[in-house]
PDB file of C-alpha atoms in Angstrom:
ATOM      1  CA  THR R   1     -19.201  -4.503  -1.162  1.00  0.00           C
ATOM      2  CA  CYS R   2     -19.931  -1.221  -2.737  1.00  0.00           C
ATOM      3  CA  SER R   3     -19.740  -0.189  -6.316  1.00  0.00           C
ATOM      4  CA  TYR R   4     -19.140   3.396  -5.227  1.00  0.00           C
ATOM      5  CA  GLY R   5     -16.696   2.830  -2.412  1.00  0.00           C
ATOM      6  CA  PHE R   6     -19.338   2.860   0.318  1.00  0.00           C
ATOM      7  CA  LEU R   7     -19.027   0.269   3.035  1.00  0.00           C
ATOM      8  CA  CYS R   8     -18.298  -2.833   3.469  1.00  0.00           C
ATOM      9  CA  ALA R   9     -18.130  -4.723   6.788  1.00  0.00           C
ATOM     10  CA  GLN R  10     -21.033  -7.005   6.031  1.00  0.00           C
ATOM     11  CA  PRO R  11     -21.158 -10.256   8.079  1.00  0.00           C
ATOM     12  CA  ALA R  12     -21.804 -13.493   6.280  1.00  0.00           C
ATOM     13  CA  GLY R  13     -25.447 -14.506   6.154  1.00  0.00           C
ATOM     14  CA  ILE R  14     -26.919 -10.990   6.229  1.00  0.00           C
ATOM     15  CA  SER R  15     -29.023 -10.071   3.229  1.00  0.00           C
ATOM     16  CA  PRO R  16     -27.806  -7.429   0.769  1.00  0.00           C
ATOM     17  CA  ASN R  17     -29.273  -3.954   0.982  1.00  0.00           C
ATOM     18  CA  GLY R  18     -29.588  -2.128  -2.299  1.00  0.00           C
ATOM     19  CA  ARG R  19     -30.546   1.327  -1.057  1.00  0.00           C
ATOM     20  CA  GLY R  20     -28.844   4.353  -2.541  1.00  0.00           C
ATOM     21  CA  ARG R  21     -25.599   3.641  -4.352  1.00  0.00           C
ATOM     22  CA  ALA R  22     -24.404   1.088  -1.816  1.00  0.00           C
ATOM     23  CA  ASP R  23     -24.304  -2.548  -2.824  1.00  0.00           C
ATOM     24  CA  TYR R  24     -23.728  -5.018  -0.031  1.00  0.00           C
ATOM     25  CA  GLU R  25     -22.549  -8.554  -0.556  1.00  0.00           C
ATOM     26  CA  ASP R  26     -22.773 -11.203   2.111  1.00  0.00           C
ATOM     27  CA  GLY R  27     -19.285 -12.607   1.482  1.00  0.00           C
ATOM     28  CA  GLN R  28     -18.267 -16.217   1.986  1.00  0.00           C
ATOM     29  CA  HIS R  29     -19.837 -18.922   4.134  1.00  0.00           C
ATOM     30  CA  GLY R  30     -18.452 -18.922   7.656  1.00  0.00           C
ATOM     31  CA  SER R  31     -17.240 -15.979   9.685  1.00  0.00           C
ATOM     32  CA  SER R  32     -15.618 -13.880   6.980  1.00  0.00           C
ATOM     33  CA  CYS R  33     -16.771 -10.588   5.593  1.00  0.00           C
ATOM     34  CA  GLN R  34     -15.098  -8.052   3.373  1.00  0.00           C
ATOM     35  CA  ILE R  35     -14.460  -4.333   3.205  1.00  0.00           C
ATOM     36  CA  LEU R  36     -14.237  -3.001  -0.328  1.00  0.00           C
ATOM     37  CA  LEU R  37     -13.142   0.419  -1.416  1.00  0.00           C
ATOM     38  CA  LYS R  38     -13.038   2.130  -4.768  1.00  0.00           C
ATOM     39  CA  ALA R  39      -9.468   1.940  -6.048  1.00  0.00           C
ATOM     40  CA  ARG R  40      -7.824   3.818  -8.872  1.00  0.00           C
ATOM     41  CA  SER R  41      -5.383   1.799 -10.953  1.00  0.00           C
ATOM     42  CA  SER R  42      -3.246   4.916 -11.357  1.00  0.00           C
ATOM     43  CA  ASN R  43      -2.671   5.248  -7.607  1.00  0.00           C
ATOM     44  CA  PRO R  44       0.775   3.790  -6.811  1.00  0.00           C
ATOM     45  CA  SER R  45      -0.090   3.390  -3.123  1.00  0.00           C
ATOM     46  CA  LEU R  46      -2.584   0.694  -4.118  1.00  0.00           C
ATOM     47  CA  ALA R  47      -0.063  -1.412  -6.025  1.00  0.00           C
ATOM     48  CA  GLY R  48       0.104  -4.966  -4.774  1.00  0.00           C
ATOM     49  CA  LEU R  49      -3.204  -4.960  -2.915  1.00  0.00           C
ATOM     50  CA  PRO R  50      -4.752  -8.378  -3.540  1.00  0.00           C
ATOM     51  CA  GLY R  51      -8.218  -9.325  -4.576  1.00  0.00           C
ATOM     52  CA  ALA R  52      -9.609  -7.128  -7.322  1.00  0.00           C
ATOM     53  CA  VAL R  53     -13.335  -7.796  -6.985  1.00  0.00           C
ATOM     54  CA  VAL R  54     -16.389  -6.609  -8.833  1.00  0.00           C
ATOM     55  CA  SER R  55     -19.730  -6.807  -7.066  1.00  0.00           C
ATOM     56  CA  THR R  56     -22.047  -9.527  -8.320  1.00  0.00           C
ATOM     57  CA  GLN R  57     -25.092  -7.846  -6.785  1.00  0.00           C
ATOM     58  CA  ALA R  58     -24.860  -4.417  -8.430  1.00  0.00           C
ATOM     59  CA  GLY R  59     -26.830  -5.430 -11.501  1.00  0.00           C
ATOM     60  CA  VAL R  60     -29.742  -6.530  -9.341  1.00  0.00           C
ATOM     61  CA  TYR R  61     -30.242  -2.967  -8.134  1.00  0.00           C
ATOM     62  CA  GLY R  62     -29.168  -1.158 -11.302  1.00  0.00           C
ATOM     63  CA  LEU R  63     -26.032   0.210  -9.626  1.00  0.00           C
ATOM     64  CA  PRO R  64     -22.798   1.216 -11.392  1.00  0.00           C
ATOM     65  CA  THR R  65     -19.837  -1.133 -11.177  1.00  0.00           C
ATOM     66  CA  SER R  66     -16.111  -0.724 -11.553  1.00  0.00           C
ATOM     67  CA  SER R  67     -13.346  -3.084 -12.632  1.00  0.00           C
ATOM     68  CA  HIS R  68     -10.967  -1.409 -10.184  1.00  0.00           C
ATOM     69  CA  LEU R  69     -12.480  -2.370  -6.834  1.00  0.00           C
ATOM     70  CA  THR R  70      -9.796  -3.603  -4.464  1.00  0.00           C
ATOM     71  CA  LEU R  71      -9.932  -5.057  -0.978  1.00  0.00           C
ATOM     72  CA  ALA R  72      -8.474  -2.634   1.536  1.00  0.00           C
ATOM     73  CA  ALA R  73      -9.225  -4.835   4.568  1.00  0.00           C
ATOM     74  CA  LYS R  74     -11.317  -7.803   5.596  1.00  0.00           C
ATOM     75  CA  LEU R  75     -12.526  -9.655   8.666  1.00  0.00           C
ATOM     76  CA  HIS R  76     -11.593 -13.275   9.215  1.00  0.00           C
ATOM     77  CA  ASP R  77     -12.268 -15.450  12.263  1.00  0.00           C
ATOM     78  CA  GLY R  78     -13.006 -12.404  14.391  1.00  0.00           C
ATOM     79  CA  TYR R  79      -9.904 -10.402  13.445  1.00  0.00           C
ATOM     80  CA  PHE R  80      -9.080  -7.694  10.956  1.00  0.00           C
ATOM     81  CA  GLN R  81      -6.719  -8.540   8.135  1.00  0.00           C
ATOM     82  CA  VAL R  82      -4.912  -6.009   5.947  1.00  0.00           C
ATOM     83  CA  PRO R  83      -2.821  -6.530   2.822  1.00  0.00           C
ATOM     84  CA  GLN R  84       0.919  -6.348   3.410  1.00  0.00           C
ATOM     85  CA  GLY R  85       3.626  -7.649   1.108  1.00  0.00           C
ATOM     86  CA  GLY R  86       1.147  -9.302  -1.235  1.00  0.00           C
ATOM     87  CA  SER R  87      -0.573 -11.368   1.472  1.00  0.00           C
ATOM     88  CA  TRP R  88      -3.092 -10.864   4.267  1.00  0.00           C
ATOM     89  CA  ASN R  89      -1.721  -9.944   7.658  1.00  0.00           C
ATOM     90  CA  THR R  90      -3.881 -10.334  10.784  1.00  0.00           C
ATOM     91  CA  VAL R  91      -3.874  -7.241  12.994  1.00  0.00           C
ATOM     92  CA  TYR R  92      -5.290  -6.584  16.437  1.00  0.00           C
ATOM     93  CA  ILE R  93      -6.876  -3.152  16.319  1.00  0.00           C
ATOM     94  CA  ALA R  94      -5.802  -0.826  19.120  1.00  0.00           C
ATOM     95  CA  GLY R  95      -7.234   2.568  18.391  1.00  0.00           C
ATOM     96  CA  VAL R  96      -7.892   6.098  19.547  1.00  0.00           C
ATOM     97  CA  ASP R  97     -10.982   8.256  19.013  1.00  0.00           C
ATOM     98  CA  ILE R  98     -10.027  11.677  17.715  1.00  0.00           C
ATOM     99  CA  GLY R  99     -12.319  14.435  18.933  1.00  0.00           C
ATOM    100  CA  PRO R 100     -11.051  17.415  16.930  1.00  0.00           C
ATOM    101  CA  ALA R 101     -12.057  20.159  19.356  1.00  0.00           C
ATOM    102  CA  THR R 102      -9.139  22.163  20.714  1.00  0.00           C
ATOM    103  CA  PRO R 103      -9.230  24.389  23.816  1.00  0.00           C
ATOM    104  CA  GLY R 104     -11.376  27.453  23.254  1.00  0.00           C
ATOM    105  CA  HIS R 105     -13.199  25.969  20.258  1.00  0.00           C
ATOM    106  CA  PHE R 106     -16.372  24.025  19.694  1.00  0.00           C
ATOM    107  CA  ALA R 107     -16.274  20.489  18.298  1.00  0.00           C
ATOM    108  CA  THR R 108     -17.637  21.946  15.065  1.00  0.00           C
ATOM    109  CA  GLU R 109     -14.517  24.120  14.758  1.00  0.00           C
ATOM    110  CA  PRO R 110     -11.712  21.614  14.108  1.00  0.00           C
ATOM    111  CA  PRO R 111      -8.262  22.917  13.159  1.00  0.00           C
ATOM    112  CA  ASP R 112      -7.360  23.267   9.487  1.00  0.00           C
ATOM    113  CA  ASP R 113      -3.577  23.081   9.852  1.00  0.00           C
ATOM    114  CA  PRO R 114      -2.144  19.671   8.835  1.00  0.00           C
ATOM    115  CA  ALA R 115       0.709  20.245  11.294  1.00  0.00           C
ATOM    116  CA  VAL R 116      -1.723  20.060  14.219  1.00  0.00           C
ATOM    117  CA  TYR R 117      -2.989  16.687  13.075  1.00  0.00           C
ATOM    118  CA  ALA R 118       0.528  15.487  12.278  1.00  0.00           C
ATOM    119  CA  GLY R 119       1.496  16.144  15.891  1.00  0.00           C
ATOM    120  CA  TRP R 120      -1.472  14.152  17.153  1.00  0.00           C
ATOM    121  CA  LEU R 121      -0.803  11.247  14.783  1.00  0.00           C
ATOM    122  CA  ASN R 122       2.866  11.084  15.743  1.00  0.00           C
ATOM    123  CA  LYS R 123       1.912  10.819  19.404  1.00  0.00           C
ATOM    124  CA  ILE R 124      -0.734   8.185  18.724  1.00  0.00           C
ATOM    125  CA  GLY R 125       1.753   6.134  16.740  1.00  0.00           C
ATOM    126  CA  ALA R 126       4.371   6.492  19.478  1.00  0.00           C
ATOM    127  CA  TRP R 127       1.881   5.041  21.970  1.00  0.00           C
ATOM    128  CA  GLY R 128       1.781   1.872  19.884  1.00  0.00           C
ATOM    129  CA  GLU R 129      -1.720   2.372  18.479  1.00  0.00           C
ATOM    130  CA  ASN R 130      -2.542   1.291  14.948  1.00  0.00           C
ATOM    131  CA  ALA R 131      -5.963   2.839  14.287  1.00  0.00           C
ATOM    132  CA  ILE R 132      -7.952   6.025  14.695  1.00  0.00           C
ATOM    133  CA  ARG R 133     -11.638   6.755  14.529  1.00  0.00           C
ATOM    134  CA  VAL R 134     -13.163  10.101  13.600  1.00  0.00           C
ATOM    135  CA  TYR R 135     -16.801  10.968  14.182  1.00  0.00           C
ATOM    136  CA  THR R 136     -17.337  12.955  11.019  1.00  0.00           C
ATOM    137  CA  LEU R 137     -15.567  14.251   7.957  1.00  0.00           C
ATOM    138  CA  LEU R 138     -12.680  16.440   9.119  1.00  0.00           C
ATOM    139  CA  PRO R 139     -10.975  19.246   7.182  1.00  0.00           C
ATOM    140  CA  PRO R 140      -8.654  18.338   4.291  1.00  0.00           C
ATOM    141  CA  GLY R 141      -5.600  18.981   6.476  1.00  0.00           C
ATOM    142  CA  PHE R 142      -6.381  15.934   8.599  1.00  0.00           C
ATOM    143  CA  TYR R 143      -6.424  13.550   5.654  1.00  0.00           C
ATOM    144  CA  GLN R 144      -3.249  15.032   4.210  1.00  0.00           C
ATOM    145  CA  ALA R 145      -1.518  14.547   7.566  1.00  0.00           C
ATOM    146  CA  LEU R 146      -2.800  10.964   7.798  1.00  0.00           C
ATOM    147  CA  LEU R 147      -1.622  10.150   4.278  1.00  0.00           C
ATOM    148  CA  ASP R 148       1.815  11.643   4.997  1.00  0.00           C
ATOM    149  CA  TYR R 149       2.089   9.660   8.234  1.00  0.00           C
ATOM    150  CA  ASP R 150       1.046   6.360   6.692  1.00  0.00           C
ATOM    151  CA  ARG R 151       3.371   6.751   3.731  1.00  0.00           C
ATOM    152  CA  ALA R 152       6.212   7.451   6.160  1.00  0.00           C
ATOM    153  CA  HIS R 153       5.318   4.347   8.213  1.00  0.00           C
ATOM    154  CA  PRO R 154       4.425   1.683   5.621  1.00  0.00           C
ATOM    155  CA  GLN R 155       4.963  -1.190   8.067  1.00  0.00           C
ATOM    156  CA  GLN R 156       3.041   0.427  10.917  1.00  0.00           C
ATOM    157  CA  PRO R 157       0.404   2.729   9.435  1.00  0.00           C
ATOM    158  CA  LEU R 158      -2.539   4.167  11.289  1.00  0.00           C
ATOM    159  CA  TYR R 159      -5.736   2.678   9.910  1.00  0.00           C
ATOM    160  CA  LEU R 160      -8.869   4.792   9.724  1.00  0.00           C
ATOM    161  CA  PHE R 161     -12.413   4.151  10.912  1.00  0.00           C
ATOM    162  CA  GLN R 162     -14.401   6.930   9.253  1.00  0.00           C
ATOM    163  CA  GLU R 163     -17.825   7.838  10.598  1.00  0.00           C
ATOM    164  CA  ILE R 164     -20.402   9.557   8.437  1.00  0.00           C
ATOM    165  CA  TRP R 165     -22.313  11.741  10.861  1.00  0.00           C
ATOM    166  CA  LEU R 166     -26.102  11.549  10.877  1.00  0.00           C
ATOM    167  CA  GLU R 167     -27.958  14.782  11.609  1.00  0.00           C
ATOM    168  CA  ASP R 168     -31.287  14.746  13.413  1.00  0.00           C
ATOM    169  CA  PRO R 169     -34.132  15.126  10.870  1.00  0.00           C
ATOM    170  CA  LEU R 170     -35.973  18.410  11.289  1.00  0.00           C
ATOM    171  CA  ASP R 171     -39.310  16.679  11.836  1.00  0.00           C
ATOM    172  CA  GLY R 172     -37.816  13.716  13.672  1.00  0.00           C
ATOM    173  CA  ASN R 173     -38.710  11.257  10.894  1.00  0.00           C
ATOM    174  CA  LEU R 174     -35.680   9.265   9.739  1.00  0.00           C
ATOM    175  CA  PHE R 175     -37.568   7.983   6.686  1.00  0.00           C
ATOM    176  CA  ASP R 176     -38.449  11.427   5.363  1.00  0.00           C
ATOM    177  CA  SER R 177     -37.530  11.402   1.665  1.00  0.00           C
ATOM    178  CA  GLY R 178     -35.758  14.747   1.774  1.00  0.00           C
ATOM    179  CA  PHE R 179     -33.738  13.734   4.819  1.00  0.00           C
ATOM    180  CA  THR R 180     -32.812  10.416   3.202  1.00  0.00           C
ATOM    181  CA  ALA R 181     -31.694  12.148   0.005  1.00  0.00           C
ATOM    182  CA  ASP R 182     -29.560  14.596   1.982  1.00  0.00           C
ATOM    183  CA  TYR R 183     -27.858  11.778   3.873  1.00  0.00           C
ATOM    184  CA  GLN R 184     -27.205   9.803   0.710  1.00  0.00           C
ATOM    185  CA  LYS R 185     -25.462  12.883  -0.681  1.00  0.00           C
ATOM    186  CA  GLU R 186     -23.458  13.172   2.541  1.00  0.00           C
ATOM    187  CA  VAL R 187     -22.321   9.568   2.112  1.00  0.00           C
ATOM    188  CA  ARG R 188     -21.219  10.234  -1.460  1.00  0.00           C
ATOM    189  CA  ASP R 189     -19.381  13.404  -0.470  1.00  0.00           C
ATOM    190  CA  VAL R 190     -17.489  11.687   2.347  1.00  0.00           C
ATOM    191  CA  VAL R 191     -16.572   8.708   0.161  1.00  0.00           C
ATOM    192  CA  ASP R 192     -15.260  11.050  -2.524  1.00  0.00           C
ATOM    193  CA  ALA R 193     -13.329  13.052   0.069  1.00  0.00           C
ATOM    194  CA  ILE R 194     -11.706   9.913   1.484  1.00  0.00           C
ATOM    195  CA  HIS R 195     -10.597   9.045  -2.043  1.00  0.00           C
ATOM    196  CA  GLY R 196      -9.087  12.513  -2.519  1.00  0.00           C
ATOM    197  CA  ASP R 197     -11.666  13.445  -5.106  1.00  0.00           C
ATOM    198  CA  ALA R 198     -13.920  16.118  -3.620  1.00  0.00           C
ATOM    199  CA  ASN R 199     -14.412  19.866  -3.543  1.00  0.00           C
ATOM    200  CA  ILE R 200     -16.996  20.466  -0.842  1.00  0.00           C
ATOM    201  CA  PRO R 201     -18.459  23.971  -0.492  1.00  0.00           C
ATOM    202  CA  PRO R 202     -18.622  25.622   2.946  1.00  0.00           C
ATOM    203  CA  ARG R 203     -21.539  24.724   5.227  1.00  0.00           C
ATOM    204  CA  PRO R 204     -22.038  25.635   8.876  1.00  0.00           C
ATOM    205  CA  ALA R 205     -20.637  22.961  11.232  1.00  0.00           C
ATOM    206  CA  HIS R 206     -19.313  20.841   8.347  1.00  0.00           C
ATOM    207  CA  ALA R 207     -15.873  20.313   6.866  1.00  0.00           C
ATOM    208  CA  SER R 208     -15.289  21.858   3.472  1.00  0.00           C
ATOM    209  CA  GLY R 209     -12.555  22.519   0.946  1.00  0.00           C
ATOM    210  CA  ILE R 210     -10.555  20.595  -1.616  1.00  0.00           C
ATOM    211  CA  PHE R 211      -9.865  17.014  -0.560  1.00  0.00           C
ATOM    212  CA  SER R 212      -6.928  15.681  -2.581  1.00  0.00           C
ATOM    213  CA  ALA R 213      -5.377  13.114  -0.200  1.00  0.00           C
ATOM    214  CA  ASP R 214      -6.492   9.579  -1.081  1.00  0.00           C
ATOM    215  CA  VAL R 215      -6.451   7.700   2.239  1.00  0.00           C
ATOM    216  CA  SER R 216      -8.789   4.927   1.033  1.00  0.00           C
ATOM    217  CA  PRO R 217      -6.089   2.208   1.232  1.00  0.00           C
ATOM    218  CA  TYR R 218      -5.968   2.759   4.999  1.00  0.00           C
ATOM    219  CA  VAL R 219      -9.728   2.744   5.674  1.00  0.00           C
ATOM    220  CA  THR R 220     -10.459  -0.329   7.786  1.00  0.00           C
ATOM    221  CA  GLY R 221     -14.099   0.491   8.413  1.00  0.00           C
ATOM    222  CA  TRP R 222     -16.927   2.923   7.804  1.00  0.00           C
ATOM    223  CA  VAL R 223     -19.229   3.897  10.669  1.00  0.00           C
ATOM    224  CA  ILE R 224     -22.555   4.809   9.096  1.00  0.00           C
ATOM    225  CA  GLY R 225     -24.674   7.056  11.289  1.00  0.00           C
ATOM    226  CA  ARG R 226     -24.583   7.265  15.056  1.00  0.00           C
ATOM    227  CA  GLU R 227     -26.708   6.664  18.137  1.00  0.00           C
ATOM    228  CA  ILE R 228     -30.278   7.831  17.576  1.00  0.00           C
ATOM    229  CA  GLU R 229     -31.808  10.383  19.953  1.00  0.00           C
ATOM    230  CA  PRO R 230     -34.816   8.960  21.869  1.00  0.00           C
ATOM    231  CA  HIS R 231     -37.285  11.520  20.510  1.00  0.00           C
ATOM    232  CA  VAL R 232     -36.204  10.708  16.935  1.00  0.00           C
ATOM    233  CA  ALA R 233     -36.816   7.001  17.504  1.00  0.00           C
ATOM    234  CA  VAL R 234     -40.261   7.718  18.984  1.00  0.00           C
ATOM    235  CA  ILE R 235     -41.306  10.026  16.131  1.00  0.00           C
ATOM    236  CA  THR R 236     -39.963   7.705  13.436  1.00  0.00           C
ATOM    237  CA  ASN R 237     -41.784   4.733  14.937  1.00  0.00           C
ATOM    238  CA  ALA R 238     -44.998   6.729  15.165  1.00  0.00           C
ATOM    239  CA  HIS R 239     -44.804   7.547  11.454  1.00  0.00           C
ATOM    240  CA  HIS R 240     -43.790   4.002  10.459  1.00  0.00           C
ATOM    241  CA  SER R 241     -45.397   1.355  12.623  1.00  0.00           C
ATOM    242  CA  GLU R 242     -45.365  -1.326   9.877  1.00  0.00           C
ATOM    243  CA  PRO R 243     -41.690  -2.372   9.886  1.00  0.00           C
ATOM    244  CA  THR R 244     -40.990  -4.634  12.839  1.00  0.00           C
ATOM    245  CA  ASN R 245     -37.467  -5.781  12.059  1.00  0.00           C
ATOM    246  CA  PHE R 246     -34.562  -4.288  10.142  1.00  0.00           C
TER     247      PHE R 246
END
């Protein structure tokens, strides 16, 4: 669980990790785990979602808590479940990766126009898919298009797996304090953006703008980081030989 809206999919039996503002909870005994997202009681799209939960681990790490945390999805017996009609509905995830590059543009130059994304989402939905995954925070137009689509298809929404991209550290050391602080800020920014509560200034190769579309009810999973480049693993291990398991 996360007192700030940060992930989530934590298998039973794995120890909590109190780094940053994330607060993980190991869920129930057995094969269940939970995905919690920050929920605003004033958001009508969240009405009827079951299971208001407040983390029991936050106090251990001195983290903030909220009385408005709501389950957006959970795992049970190897399947995703989402709230529909006041109860949990098991869904088989069939998804599409969205690489936002269009012809003639780099991957770091995704379109801004919501209409472009709306066209993609309509096609994905027509194929019978029910989920999408994005590698990094996309421009505000994407999230507005996703919110519009899901509100128009309440019985067959497209669920979101949102990755929070991990840059390579300048010196190759993943445990560098400055690098860690920068990534923690990136996590907070993306979480706020997903909840429609962010104004991110322009940065090269990063999405920016005013994020006002709250798509958090449709987030089925957060993908934290990415595959690590070999040279980064070698340098990090050279600087930190003491840890042997993670």
